[in-house]
């Protein structure tokens, strides 16, 4: 069972922030061997979705993403830094994370489209959530990406 936590940056505890940055570093920097500035100045303006699982009595962060308001990075709101821990892969958690993230983002910024910069090999995964590719593939930090857009939900 996953405990979902949707928090503004200022509402994260020091330990929650540490766990979030550690998971992103583990996956994006170490596993994917991308030397890039994960701490990019956008986190303080973002809302963060954290997925916690209790394992052997200890609360463990197994998934996270961030949501930026329209205008913070793109004209549209955006989801990014989408990550699941290696221990949770293959369980459907990534699908649950994105679905939860879209729902939270739409509650926070109703009536806005969502833009993502997706790793190209995940294009079909994001398309299953209604995102459509709106750019040619491009290299970002040594990994092929595409920009994808999910139209605004009519309220």
Short mmCIF file of C-alpha atoms in Angstrom, two decimals:
data_model
loop_
_atom_site.label_atom_id
_atom_site.label_comp_id
_atom_site.label_asym_id
_atom_site.label_seq_id
_atom_site.Cartn_x
_atom_site.Cartn_y
_atom_site.Cartn_z
CA UNK A 1 0.00 0.00 0.00
CA UNK A 2 1.36 3.40 -1.02
CA UNK A 3 0.80 6.50 1.09
CA UNK A 4 0.59 9.51 -1.25
CA UNK A 5 1.73 12.91 -0.03
CA UNK A 6 1.16 16.10 -2.07
CA UNK A 7 3.18 18.99 -0.63
CA UNK A 8 4.41 22.43 -1.47
CA UNK A 9 8.17 22.74 -1.14
CA UNK A 10 7.96 24.75 2.10
CA UNK A 11 5.77 22.03 3.62
CA UNK A 12 8.34 19.26 3.12
CA UNK A 13 10.30 18.32 6.20
CA UNK A 14 14.07 18.26 5.97
CA UNK A 15 13.98 14.44 5.99
CA UNK A 16 11.32 14.30 3.22
CA UNK A 17 13.37 16.70 1.08
CA UNK A 18 16.52 14.66 1.73
CA UNK A 19 14.76 11.41 0.74
CA UNK A 20 13.35 13.00 -2.44
CA UNK A 21 16.70 14.37 -3.56
CA UNK A 22 18.47 11.10 -2.66
CA UNK A 23 16.03 9.05 -4.80
CA UNK A 24 16.39 11.43 -7.73
CA UNK A 25 20.19 11.29 -7.42
CA UNK A 26 20.16 7.49 -7.18
CA UNK A 27 18.16 7.13 -10.39
CA UNK A 28 18.94 10.14 -12.58
CA UNK A 29 22.60 10.68 -11.74
CA UNK A 30 23.95 7.28 -10.67
CA UNK A 31 21.73 4.72 -12.44
CA UNK A 32 21.30 6.70 -15.67
CA UNK A 33 24.85 8.12 -15.43
CA UNK A 34 23.76 11.68 -16.20
CA UNK A 35 25.91 14.42 -14.79
CA UNK A 36 23.42 17.28 -14.72
CA UNK A 37 22.15 19.83 -12.20
CA UNK A 38 19.17 18.03 -10.66
CA UNK A 39 18.88 20.87 -8.16
CA UNK A 40 17.87 23.38 -10.82
CA UNK A 41 16.18 26.14 -8.84
CA UNK A 42 12.65 24.99 -9.75
CA UNK A 43 11.88 22.81 -6.73
CA UNK A 44 10.99 25.71 -4.38
CA UNK A 45 8.21 26.81 -6.78
CA UNK A 46 6.90 23.26 -7.28
CA UNK A 47 4.43 20.99 -5.60
CA UNK A 48 5.82 17.53 -4.97
CA UNK A 49 4.07 14.17 -4.99
CA UNK A 50 5.79 11.62 -2.78
CA UNK A 51 4.86 7.95 -2.62
CA UNK A 52 5.80 6.22 0.64
CA UNK A 53 5.80 2.51 1.44
CA UNK A 54 6.42 0.96 4.83
CA UNK A 55 9.04 -1.76 4.53
CA UNK A 56 10.03 -3.73 7.64
CA UNK A 57 8.58 -1.01 9.82
CA UNK A 58 10.51 1.77 8.06
CA UNK A 59 8.90 4.41 5.85
CA UNK A 60 10.64 4.37 2.45
CA UNK A 61 10.22 6.80 -0.45
CA UNK A 62 9.50 4.72 -3.55
CA UNK A 63 8.19 7.32 -6.01
CA UNK A 64 8.15 11.07 -6.61
CA UNK A 65 7.40 13.74 -9.18
CA UNK A 66 7.07 17.49 -9.21
CA UNK A 67 4.45 19.81 -10.66
CA UNK A 68 5.27 23.31 -11.84
CA UNK A 69 2.64 26.00 -12.34
CA UNK A 70 1.92 27.39 -15.80
CA UNK A 71 4.71 29.81 -16.70
CA UNK A 72 7.29 28.39 -14.28
CA UNK A 73 9.06 26.33 -16.96
CA UNK A 74 6.66 26.17 -19.91
CA UNK A 75 3.54 28.14 -20.83
CA UNK A 76 1.58 25.12 -19.60
CA UNK A 77 1.89 23.50 -16.19
CA UNK A 78 4.39 20.68 -16.21
CA UNK A 79 5.20 17.42 -14.53
CA UNK A 80 8.81 16.40 -14.19
CA UNK A 81 11.43 14.57 -12.17
CA UNK A 82 9.16 11.51 -12.42
CA UNK A 83 10.95 8.64 -10.69
CA UNK A 84 10.29 5.29 -9.04
CA UNK A 85 12.82 3.44 -6.95
CA UNK A 86 14.49 0.40 -8.49
CA UNK A 87 12.93 -1.79 -5.77
CA UNK A 88 9.40 -0.78 -6.85
CA UNK A 89 9.74 -1.21 -10.61
CA UNK A 90 7.52 -3.70 -12.40
CA UNK A 91 4.74 -3.29 -9.84
CA UNK A 92 2.59 -0.73 -11.68
CA UNK A 93 3.78 2.01 -9.34
CA UNK A 94 4.98 4.23 -12.21
CA UNK A 95 1.50 4.16 -13.74
CA UNK A 96 -0.06 4.94 -10.37
CA UNK A 97 2.44 7.78 -9.80
CA UNK A 98 1.65 9.47 -13.11
CA UNK A 99 -2.12 9.04 -12.64
CA UNK A 100 -1.89 10.52 -9.13
CA UNK A 101 0.34 13.32 -10.41
CA UNK A 102 -2.08 14.27 -13.19
CA UNK A 103 -5.02 14.27 -10.77
CA UNK A 104 -3.16 16.43 -8.21
CA UNK A 105 -1.89 18.81 -10.90
CA UNK A 106 -5.37 19.26 -12.37
CA UNK A 107 -6.79 20.04 -8.93
CA UNK A 108 -4.01 22.57 -8.33
CA UNK A 109 -4.16 24.22 -11.78
CA UNK A 110 -7.59 23.37 -13.26
CA UNK A 111 -8.17 24.05 -16.94
CA UNK A 112 -4.49 23.96 -17.95
CA UNK A 113 -2.69 21.62 -20.31
CA UNK A 114 0.27 19.63 -18.99
CA UNK A 115 3.64 19.56 -20.78
CA UNK A 116 6.39 17.05 -20.09
CA UNK A 117 9.88 16.43 -21.40
CA UNK A 118 9.72 12.64 -21.63
CA UNK A 119 12.51 10.18 -22.22
CA UNK A 120 11.79 8.96 -25.75
CA UNK A 121 11.63 5.28 -24.75
CA UNK A 122 8.68 6.18 -22.46
CA UNK A 123 6.69 7.92 -25.21
CA UNK A 124 4.06 5.14 -25.47
CA UNK A 125 3.73 5.01 -21.68
CA UNK A 126 2.89 8.73 -21.47
CA UNK A 127 0.68 8.52 -24.57
CA UNK A 128 -1.49 6.07 -22.62
CA UNK A 129 -2.30 9.00 -20.27
CA UNK A 130 -3.38 11.26 -23.14
CA UNK A 131 -0.05 12.97 -23.82
CA UNK A 132 0.84 13.52 -27.47
CA UNK A 133 4.29 14.16 -28.87
CA UNK A 134 4.80 17.79 -29.93
CA UNK A 135 8.53 17.91 -30.71
CA UNK A 136 11.17 16.08 -32.63
CA UNK A 137 13.46 13.92 -30.48
CA UNK A 138 16.30 15.84 -28.82
CA UNK A 139 19.26 14.98 -26.63
CA UNK A 140 19.01 16.08 -23.02
CA UNK A 141 21.90 15.10 -20.79
CA UNK A 142 22.81 12.20 -23.06
CA UNK A 143 19.29 10.71 -23.17
CA UNK A 144 16.88 11.08 -26.09
CA UNK A 145 13.75 13.06 -25.07
CA UNK A 146 10.56 14.35 -26.69
CA UNK A 147 8.21 17.08 -25.52
CA UNK A 148 4.66 15.84 -24.95
CA UNK A 149 1.45 17.72 -24.23
CA UNK A 150 -1.76 16.59 -22.52
CA UNK A 151 -4.68 18.89 -23.34
CA UNK A 152 -6.49 20.65 -20.55
CA UNK A 153 -9.36 18.74 -19.01
CA UNK A 154 -12.64 20.55 -19.56
CA UNK A 155 -14.13 21.60 -16.24
#
